[in-house]
Amino acid sequence: MAQSYSARSRAIEPFHVMALLARANELQAQGHDVIHLEIGEPDFSTAAPIVQAGQAALAAGHTRYTAARGLPQLRSAISGFYGDRYDLDIDPERILITPGGSGALLLAASLLVDPGRHWLLADPGYPCNRHFLRLVEGAAQLVPVGPESRYQLTPNLVERYWDGDSVGALVASPANPTGTLLGRDELAGLSAALKAKGGHLVVDEIYHGLTYGVDAASVLEVDDDAFVLNSFSKYFGMTGWRLGWLVAPRDAVPELEKLAQNLYISAPSMAQHAALACFEPDTLAILEERRTEFARRRDYLLPALRELGFRIAVEPEGAFYLYADVSAFTQDAYAFCRHFIETEHVAFTPGLDFGRHLANQHVRFAYTQSLPRLEEAVQRIARGLKTWAALAG
């Protein structure tokens, strides 16, 4: 029967970590204490002021469709946020509210990619990016990147990998799974390289706000024609509310609005009303406290894993991930991850979920658990490395 399903569907690869997560949840249901370092979701609940705003919205009956571009007052609030945080004057008319950052990516891919054309993407990178391109009958041109470029695309790589089917590039800053940033000059260099090719620059800024010791530059500081994807899931802690936004050039907005009307009608109205509370001073104070806590976690886990023999060549400056080279231990990252779930009940993600370049030699740790839980995880990993070595020997 599966033969009747679309080639498009069959081409979409599953998350390898989901099988590991299913096993981890199975072990948890059996009474085992599983430490989850595999899923990119903050362990904090949505901040109370946001929840209260959502409850008030429900009580007030804000349960109907909104305009496809989203609530005007939320688009204005986001515009004000760009002014406060980046000193940018972004017209609210250029902002579209979407169902999660995924909705923003779907809009951008649908607008910019014709069948058979492609964007350049860093490998490793967030896997759904290439899958969305496949859904619109486009493709991802995966560009192998490593520590020498901080796992990011560069103008030289654009020049090297650009071909007749290329229409743009998608970069992420901070990036998943590596946590690395693109500085203002690097963003300007990519913008210039792509404009010289007649290509579009799309930047995933979903982890903005979650940076440590440095502020992330927005591409809009150097390229007003870029497309920006963002989300309320990470810094704002609203994962299950499914809310994001897209900033686009003014002339692209009518086409994007038409696509939004047809693809999803509108983002969830209750979530949009709740998100208005994100930009209140009391809420931002809570979110900044959480950012400080993530920094503490990174500053513990990074040296702890290095001491155990994990090679983390580039210190992440943002997001909440560590991308670790495990070639000192194995050439089969999936089996390595499986070992730690089964023996030590610690779950982390194999590199296979993030691309193809040296994927079997890497794993990703998400420091989305409390510091005591991370300390316990490190103890278990140290013990598990000994049993892994014994098995390999």
Short mmCIF file of C-alpha atoms in Angstrom, two decimals:
data_model
loop_
_atom_site.label_atom_id
_atom_site.label_comp_id
_atom_site.label_asym_id
_atom_site.label_seq_id
_atom_site.Cartn_x
_atom_site.Cartn_y
_atom_site.Cartn_z
CA MET A 1 0.00 0.00 0.00
CA ALA A 2 2.87 2.38 0.78
CA GLN A 3 3.72 2.40 -2.94
CA SER A 4 0.71 4.67 -3.48
CA TYR A 5 2.06 7.36 -1.18
CA SER A 6 3.86 10.36 -2.64
CA ALA A 7 7.54 10.36 -3.46
CA ARG A 8 7.61 13.64 -1.55
CA SER A 9 6.48 11.92 1.63
CA ARG A 10 8.86 9.01 1.20
CA ALA A 11 11.78 11.42 0.75
CA ILE A 12 11.24 12.98 4.18
CA GLU A 13 13.60 11.35 6.65
CA PRO A 14 12.38 10.61 10.19
CA PHE A 15 14.10 12.01 13.25
CA HIS A 16 16.42 9.24 14.41
CA VAL A 17 16.17 10.61 17.92
CA MET A 18 12.44 9.84 18.04
CA ALA A 19 13.15 6.10 18.21
CA LEU A 20 15.58 6.81 21.02
CA LEU A 21 13.04 9.05 22.72
CA ALA A 22 10.41 6.33 22.47
CA ARG A 23 12.80 3.89 24.14
CA ALA A 24 13.68 6.46 26.79
CA ASN A 25 9.99 7.02 27.54
CA GLU A 26 9.45 3.27 27.68
CA LEU A 27 12.20 2.93 30.25
CA GLN A 28 10.77 5.84 32.18
CA ALA A 29 7.35 4.17 32.23
CA GLN A 30 9.04 1.11 33.71
CA GLY A 31 10.23 3.24 36.62
CA HIS A 32 13.73 4.17 35.49
CA ASP A 33 15.04 7.68 36.06
CA VAL A 34 15.82 8.97 32.55
CA ILE A 35 17.73 12.22 32.05
CA HIS A 36 16.58 13.85 28.81
CA LEU A 37 19.30 15.77 26.98
CA GLU A 38 17.96 14.97 23.53
CA ILE A 39 15.04 17.32 22.85
CA GLY A 40 15.44 21.02 22.09
CA GLU A 41 12.78 22.22 24.49
CA PRO A 42 13.48 24.34 27.56
CA ASP A 43 12.55 22.66 30.84
CA PHE A 44 10.93 25.85 32.12
CA SER A 45 7.17 26.21 31.91
CA THR A 46 5.85 29.22 30.05
CA ALA A 47 6.34 32.30 32.22
CA ALA A 48 3.36 33.10 34.45
CA PRO A 49 2.49 36.49 32.91
CA ILE A 50 2.18 34.84 29.47
CA VAL A 51 0.00 32.05 30.85
CA GLN A 52 -2.21 34.57 32.62
CA ALA A 53 -2.59 36.57 29.42
CA GLY A 54 -3.57 33.38 27.59
CA GLN A 55 -6.14 32.51 30.25
CA ALA A 56 -7.56 36.02 30.08
CA ALA A 57 -7.79 35.75 26.30
CA LEU A 58 -9.77 32.52 26.57
CA ALA A 59 -12.06 34.00 29.20
CA ALA A 60 -12.65 37.01 26.94
CA GLY A 61 -13.62 34.74 24.05
CA HIS A 62 -10.59 35.38 21.83
CA THR A 63 -10.98 32.04 20.11
CA ARG A 64 -11.79 33.04 16.55
CA TYR A 65 -9.58 33.41 13.50
CA THR A 66 -7.37 36.45 13.30
CA ALA A 67 -6.18 38.11 10.11
CA ALA A 68 -3.75 35.93 8.18
CA ARG A 69 -0.86 38.26 9.02
CA GLY A 70 -1.74 38.13 12.71
CA LEU A 71 -2.99 40.52 15.37
CA PRO A 72 -1.99 44.10 14.52
CA GLN A 73 -1.14 44.79 18.16
CA LEU A 74 1.21 41.78 18.28
CA ARG A 75 2.95 42.83 15.06
CA SER A 76 3.37 46.29 16.58
CA ALA A 77 4.77 44.79 19.78
CA ILE A 78 7.34 42.79 17.79
CA SER A 79 8.25 45.95 15.86
CA GLY A 80 8.83 47.71 19.18
CA PHE A 81 10.98 44.79 20.34
CA TYR A 82 13.23 45.23 17.30
CA GLY A 83 13.55 48.89 18.20
CA ASP A 84 14.43 48.21 21.84
CA ARG A 85 16.79 45.29 21.26
CA TYR A 86 18.45 46.09 17.93
CA ASP A 87 17.72 49.80 17.45
CA LEU A 88 15.88 48.89 14.24
CA ASP A 89 12.78 50.55 12.83
CA ILE A 90 10.83 47.63 11.35
CA ASP A 91 7.44 48.50 9.94
CA PRO A 92 4.79 46.20 11.52
CA GLU A 93 3.38 45.74 8.01
CA ARG A 94 6.49 43.67 7.18
CA ILE A 95 5.83 41.20 10.02
CA LEU A 96 3.67 38.10 9.61
CA ILE A 97 2.65 36.00 12.64
CA THR A 98 2.94 32.28 11.91
CA PRO A 99 2.17 28.91 13.54
CA GLY A 100 5.61 28.46 15.07
CA GLY A 101 8.92 29.15 13.39
CA SER A 102 8.01 26.23 11.13
CA GLY A 103 5.15 28.27 9.69
CA ALA A 104 7.57 31.08 8.89
CA LEU A 105 9.90 28.64 7.15
CA LEU A 106 7.00 27.18 5.17
CA LEU A 107 6.03 30.63 3.95
CA ALA A 108 9.58 31.56 2.97
CA ALA A 109 10.21 28.28 1.17
CA SER A 110 6.89 28.47 -0.66
CA LEU A 111 7.59 32.01 -1.81
CA LEU A 112 11.23 31.69 -2.85
CA VAL A 113 11.81 28.15 -4.14
CA ASP A 114 10.51 26.75 -7.43
CA PRO A 115 10.54 23.01 -8.16
CA GLY A 116 14.05 21.78 -8.77
CA ARG A 117 15.72 24.88 -7.29
CA HIS A 118 17.60 24.93 -4.00
CA TRP A 119 18.99 26.87 -1.07
CA LEU A 120 22.47 26.39 0.34
CA LEU A 121 22.32 25.02 3.90
CA ALA A 122 25.09 24.29 6.39
CA ASP A 123 25.66 20.61 7.19
CA PRO A 124 25.23 20.01 10.14
CA GLY A 125 22.02 21.97 10.55
CA TYR A 126 18.40 21.73 11.65
CA PRO A 127 16.92 18.85 9.61
CA CYS A 128 13.43 20.25 9.04
CA ASN A 129 14.92 23.00 6.90
CA ARG A 130 15.79 20.61 4.09
CA HIS A 131 12.53 18.73 4.52
CA PHE A 132 10.45 21.87 4.07
CA LEU A 133 12.32 22.55 0.86
CA ARG A 134 11.44 19.05 -0.34
CA LEU A 135 7.79 19.65 0.47
CA VAL A 136 7.71 22.60 -1.95
CA GLU A 137 9.47 20.44 -4.57
CA GLY A 138 12.75 22.25 -4.05
CA ALA A 139 15.92 20.90 -2.49
CA ALA A 140 18.71 21.63 -0.04
CA GLN A 141 22.28 21.91 -1.26
CA LEU A 142 24.05 20.73 1.88
CA VAL A 143 27.41 22.42 2.40
CA PRO A 144 29.81 20.54 4.72
CA VAL A 145 31.02 22.87 7.47
CA GLY A 146 33.26 22.39 10.48
CA PRO A 147 35.11 24.20 13.26
CA GLU A 148 37.21 26.16 10.75
CA SER A 149 34.12 28.25 9.83
CA ARG A 150 32.43 27.81 13.23
CA TYR A 151 30.00 25.46 11.43
CA GLN A 152 28.58 28.38 9.43
CA LEU A 153 28.35 29.24 5.73
CA THR A 154 30.84 31.81 4.46
CA PRO A 155 31.05 33.93 1.28
CA ASN A 156 33.75 31.57 0.00
CA LEU A 157 31.50 28.57 0.52
CA VAL A 158 28.64 30.36 -1.27
CA GLU A 159 30.98 30.98 -4.20
CA ARG A 160 32.14 27.36 -4.21
CA TYR A 161 28.75 25.63 -3.96
CA TRP A 162 26.50 28.02 -5.90
CA ASP A 163 25.24 26.60 -9.18
CA GLY A 164 22.61 27.25 -11.81
CA ASP A 165 19.80 25.89 -9.63
CA SER A 166 20.70 27.91 -6.53
CA VAL A 167 18.27 30.65 -5.48
CA GLY A 168 19.45 31.51 -1.99
CA ALA A 169 20.89 30.42 1.31
CA LEU A 170 19.41 29.71 4.72
CA VAL A 171 21.66 30.25 7.73
CA ALA A 172 20.95 30.12 11.46
CA SER A 173 22.42 32.34 14.15
CA PRO A 174 22.58 30.96 16.81
CA ALA A 175 22.66 27.62 15.04
CA ASN A 176 21.18 24.27 15.93
CA PRO A 177 23.00 21.92 16.71
CA THR A 178 26.23 23.88 17.23
CA GLY A 179 25.18 27.05 19.07
CA THR A 180 27.47 29.26 16.97
CA LEU A 181 26.71 32.82 15.88
CA LEU A 182 27.22 34.92 12.78
CA GLY A 183 28.53 38.36 13.63
CA ARG A 184 27.42 41.55 11.94
CA ASP A 185 30.37 41.55 9.53
CA GLU A 186 29.83 37.88 8.67
CA LEU A 187 26.16 38.51 7.95
CA ALA A 188 27.09 41.49 5.78
CA GLY A 189 29.58 39.34 3.87
CA LEU A 190 26.98 36.65 3.21
CA SER A 191 24.46 39.27 2.14
CA ALA A 192 26.91 40.77 -0.35
CA ALA A 193 27.90 37.35 -1.72
CA LEU A 194 24.27 36.37 -2.29
CA LYS A 195 23.24 39.68 -3.81
CA ALA A 196 26.11 39.32 -6.26
CA LYS A 197 24.51 36.01 -7.31
CA GLY A 198 20.98 37.42 -7.41
CA GLY A 199 20.07 35.15 -4.51
CA HIS A 200 17.98 35.53 -1.36
CA LEU A 201 19.32 35.46 2.20
CA VAL A 202 17.07 33.78 4.78
CA VAL A 203 18.21 33.86 8.40
CA ASP A 204 16.86 31.72 11.23
CA GLU A 205 17.04 33.90 14.36
CA ILE A 206 14.91 31.56 16.45
CA TYR A 207 17.47 31.34 19.27
CA HIS A 208 18.00 35.09 19.54
CA GLY A 209 17.84 36.09 23.20
CA LEU A 210 19.59 32.89 24.24
CA THR A 211 23.19 34.05 23.90
CA TYR A 212 25.90 34.11 26.54
CA GLY A 213 28.50 36.83 26.90
CA VAL A 214 27.62 38.34 23.53
CA ASP A 215 24.52 39.78 21.89
CA ALA A 216 23.38 38.32 18.58
CA ALA A 217 23.24 40.69 15.64
CA SER A 218 20.13 40.60 13.48
CA VAL A 219 20.70 40.34 9.75
CA LEU A 220 18.26 43.25 9.41
CA GLU A 221 21.01 45.49 10.79
CA VAL A 222 22.99 44.94 7.58
CA ASP A 223 20.44 43.77 4.99
CA ASP A 224 16.94 45.16 4.96
CA ASP A 225 16.02 42.80 2.10
CA ALA A 226 16.73 39.61 4.06
CA PHE A 227 13.98 37.26 5.27
CA VAL A 228 14.05 36.57 9.02
CA LEU A 229 12.50 33.57 10.74
CA ASN A 230 11.80 33.80 14.46
CA SER A 231 9.76 32.04 17.10
CA PHE A 232 8.22 32.43 20.53
CA SER A 233 9.31 28.88 21.40
CA LYS A 234 12.88 29.24 22.65
CA TYR A 235 13.71 32.53 24.38
CA PHE A 236 10.06 33.22 25.17
CA GLY A 237 9.44 29.62 26.30
CA MET A 238 6.15 29.09 24.40
CA THR A 239 6.92 25.80 22.62
CA GLY A 240 3.45 24.27 22.82
CA TRP A 241 1.68 27.51 21.93
CA ARG A 242 2.97 27.18 18.34
CA LEU A 243 3.74 30.77 17.49
CA GLY A 244 6.43 32.43 15.39
CA TRP A 245 6.94 35.27 12.97
CA LEU A 246 8.50 36.20 9.65
CA VAL A 247 9.99 39.57 8.73
CA ALA A 248 10.02 40.09 4.97
CA PRO A 249 10.76 42.84 2.45
CA ARG A 250 7.72 45.04 1.98
CA ASP A 251 7.07 43.97 -1.62
CA ALA A 252 6.94 40.30 -0.58
CA VAL A 253 4.17 40.76 1.99
CA PRO A 254 1.13 40.51 -0.33
CA GLU A 255 2.35 37.20 -1.75
CA LEU A 256 3.17 35.87 1.72
CA GLU A 257 -0.23 36.93 3.04
CA LYS A 258 -1.91 35.05 0.19
CA LEU A 259 0.13 31.95 1.02
CA ALA A 260 -0.73 32.24 4.72
CA GLN A 261 -4.43 32.49 3.93
CA ASN A 262 -4.25 29.26 1.99
CA LEU A 263 -1.74 27.27 4.04
CA TYR A 264 -3.02 27.80 7.60
CA ILE A 265 -5.56 30.70 7.62
CA SER A 266 -4.00 32.25 10.74
CA ALA A 267 -1.82 31.47 13.73
CA PRO A 268 -3.61 30.40 16.96
CA SER A 269 -5.54 33.39 18.26
CA MET A 270 -5.21 32.51 21.97
CA ALA A 271 -1.44 32.16 21.60
CA GLN A 272 -1.22 35.54 19.87
CA HIS A 273 -3.06 37.28 22.69
CA ALA A 274 -0.88 35.49 25.25
CA ALA A 275 2.27 36.56 23.41
CA LEU A 276 1.43 40.22 23.94
CA ALA A 277 2.65 39.68 27.51
CA CYS A 278 6.09 38.57 26.27
CA PHE A 279 7.28 42.12 25.87
CA GLU A 280 6.24 43.41 29.29
CA PRO A 281 9.12 44.33 31.61
CA ASP A 282 8.15 41.75 34.26
CA THR A 283 8.12 38.97 31.66
CA LEU A 284 11.42 40.02 30.13
CA ALA A 285 12.98 40.01 33.60
CA ILE A 286 11.92 36.38 34.05
CA LEU A 287 13.28 35.45 30.63
CA GLU A 288 16.61 37.12 31.37
CA GLU A 289 16.90 35.13 34.62
CA ARG A 290 16.37 31.99 32.58
CA ARG A 291 19.04 33.05 30.11
CA THR A 292 21.46 33.42 33.03
CA GLU A 293 20.55 29.90 34.16
CA PHE A 294 21.23 28.49 30.68
CA ALA A 295 24.64 30.18 30.75
CA ARG A 296 25.42 28.46 34.06
CA ARG A 297 24.44 25.12 32.56
CA ARG A 298 26.61 25.63 29.50
CA ASP A 299 29.54 26.72 31.63
CA TYR A 300 29.26 23.51 33.66
CA LEU A 301 28.53 20.98 30.93
CA LEU A 302 31.05 22.18 28.33
CA PRO A 303 34.21 21.60 30.42
CA ALA A 304 32.73 18.51 32.06
CA LEU A 305 32.20 16.77 28.73
CA ARG A 306 35.58 17.87 27.42
CA GLU A 307 37.20 16.38 30.51
CA LEU A 308 35.52 13.06 29.70
CA GLY A 309 37.06 13.07 26.21
CA PHE A 310 34.28 14.58 24.10
CA ARG A 311 35.75 16.95 21.52
CA ILE A 312 33.88 20.22 21.34
CA ALA A 313 36.03 22.31 19.07
CA VAL A 314 34.02 25.53 19.15
CA GLU A 315 32.50 27.02 22.27
CA PRO A 316 28.82 27.70 21.60
CA GLU A 317 27.71 31.27 22.20
CA GLY A 318 23.98 30.70 21.96
CA ALA A 319 21.00 28.30 21.92
CA PHE A 320 21.25 25.45 24.46
CA TYR A 321 23.24 22.76 22.67
CA LEU A 322 26.70 21.24 22.63
CA TYR A 323 27.73 19.46 19.42
CA ALA A 324 30.37 16.93 20.37
CA ASP A 325 32.78 14.86 18.30
CA VAL A 326 32.71 11.29 19.64
CA SER A 327 35.23 9.80 17.21
CA ALA A 328 37.55 9.09 20.14
CA PHE A 329 34.94 6.58 21.30
CA THR A 330 33.08 5.36 18.20
CA GLN A 331 32.28 5.67 14.52
CA ASP A 332 28.61 4.80 15.18
CA ALA A 333 26.98 7.66 17.02
CA TYR A 334 23.53 6.05 16.95
CA ALA A 335 24.75 2.89 18.66
CA PHE A 336 26.65 5.08 21.11
CA CYS A 337 23.46 6.98 22.00
CA ARG A 338 21.55 3.74 22.31
CA HIS A 339 24.14 2.40 24.73
CA PHE A 340 23.70 5.31 27.10
CA ILE A 341 19.92 5.07 27.07
CA GLU A 342 19.98 1.37 27.83
CA THR A 343 22.78 1.30 30.41
CA GLU A 344 22.76 4.73 32.06
CA HIS A 345 19.34 6.10 31.12
CA VAL A 346 20.78 9.30 29.66
CA ALA A 347 19.33 10.36 26.31
CA PHE A 348 21.11 12.55 23.75
CA THR A 349 20.85 12.94 19.98
CA PRO A 350 22.96 11.28 17.24
CA GLY A 351 24.50 13.49 14.59
CA LEU A 352 22.52 11.64 11.90
CA ASP A 353 19.59 13.92 12.65
CA PHE A 354 21.50 17.02 11.57
CA GLY A 355 22.88 16.08 8.17
CA ARG A 356 25.50 13.87 6.60
CA HIS A 357 28.89 15.52 7.16
CA LEU A 358 30.73 13.37 9.75
CA ALA A 359 27.32 12.65 11.23
CA ASN A 360 28.31 9.26 12.64
CA GLN A 361 31.07 10.95 14.63
CA HIS A 362 28.92 13.50 16.44
CA VAL A 363 26.18 13.77 19.03
CA ARG A 364 24.21 16.71 20.40
CA PHE A 365 23.59 17.40 24.07
CA ALA A 366 20.78 19.80 25.03
CA TYR A 367 21.41 21.49 28.37
CA THR A 368 17.70 21.89 28.99
CA GLN A 369 17.80 20.23 32.42
CA SER A 370 18.63 21.71 35.81
CA LEU A 371 22.23 21.90 36.98
CA PRO A 372 21.83 19.01 39.48
CA ARG A 373 20.39 16.85 36.71
CA LEU A 374 23.31 17.76 34.43
CA GLU A 375 25.74 16.83 37.19
CA GLU A 376 24.03 13.48 37.58
CA ALA A 377 24.10 12.99 33.79
CA VAL A 378 27.86 13.60 33.69
CA GLN A 379 28.41 11.01 36.41
CA ARG A 380 26.36 8.48 34.49
CA ILE A 381 28.10 9.29 31.20
CA ALA A 382 31.50 8.81 32.83
CA ARG A 383 30.38 5.40 34.05
CA GLY A 384 28.86 4.54 30.69
CA LEU A 385 32.07 5.38 28.85
CA LYS A 386 33.85 2.72 30.86
CA THR A 387 31.31 0.04 29.94
CA TRP A 388 31.37 1.21 26.30
CA ALA A 389 35.16 0.87 26.23
CA ALA A 390 34.92 -2.60 27.75
CA LEU A 391 32.42 -3.69 25.11
CA ALA A 392 34.52 -2.20 22.30
CA GLY A 393 37.65 -3.87 23.64
#
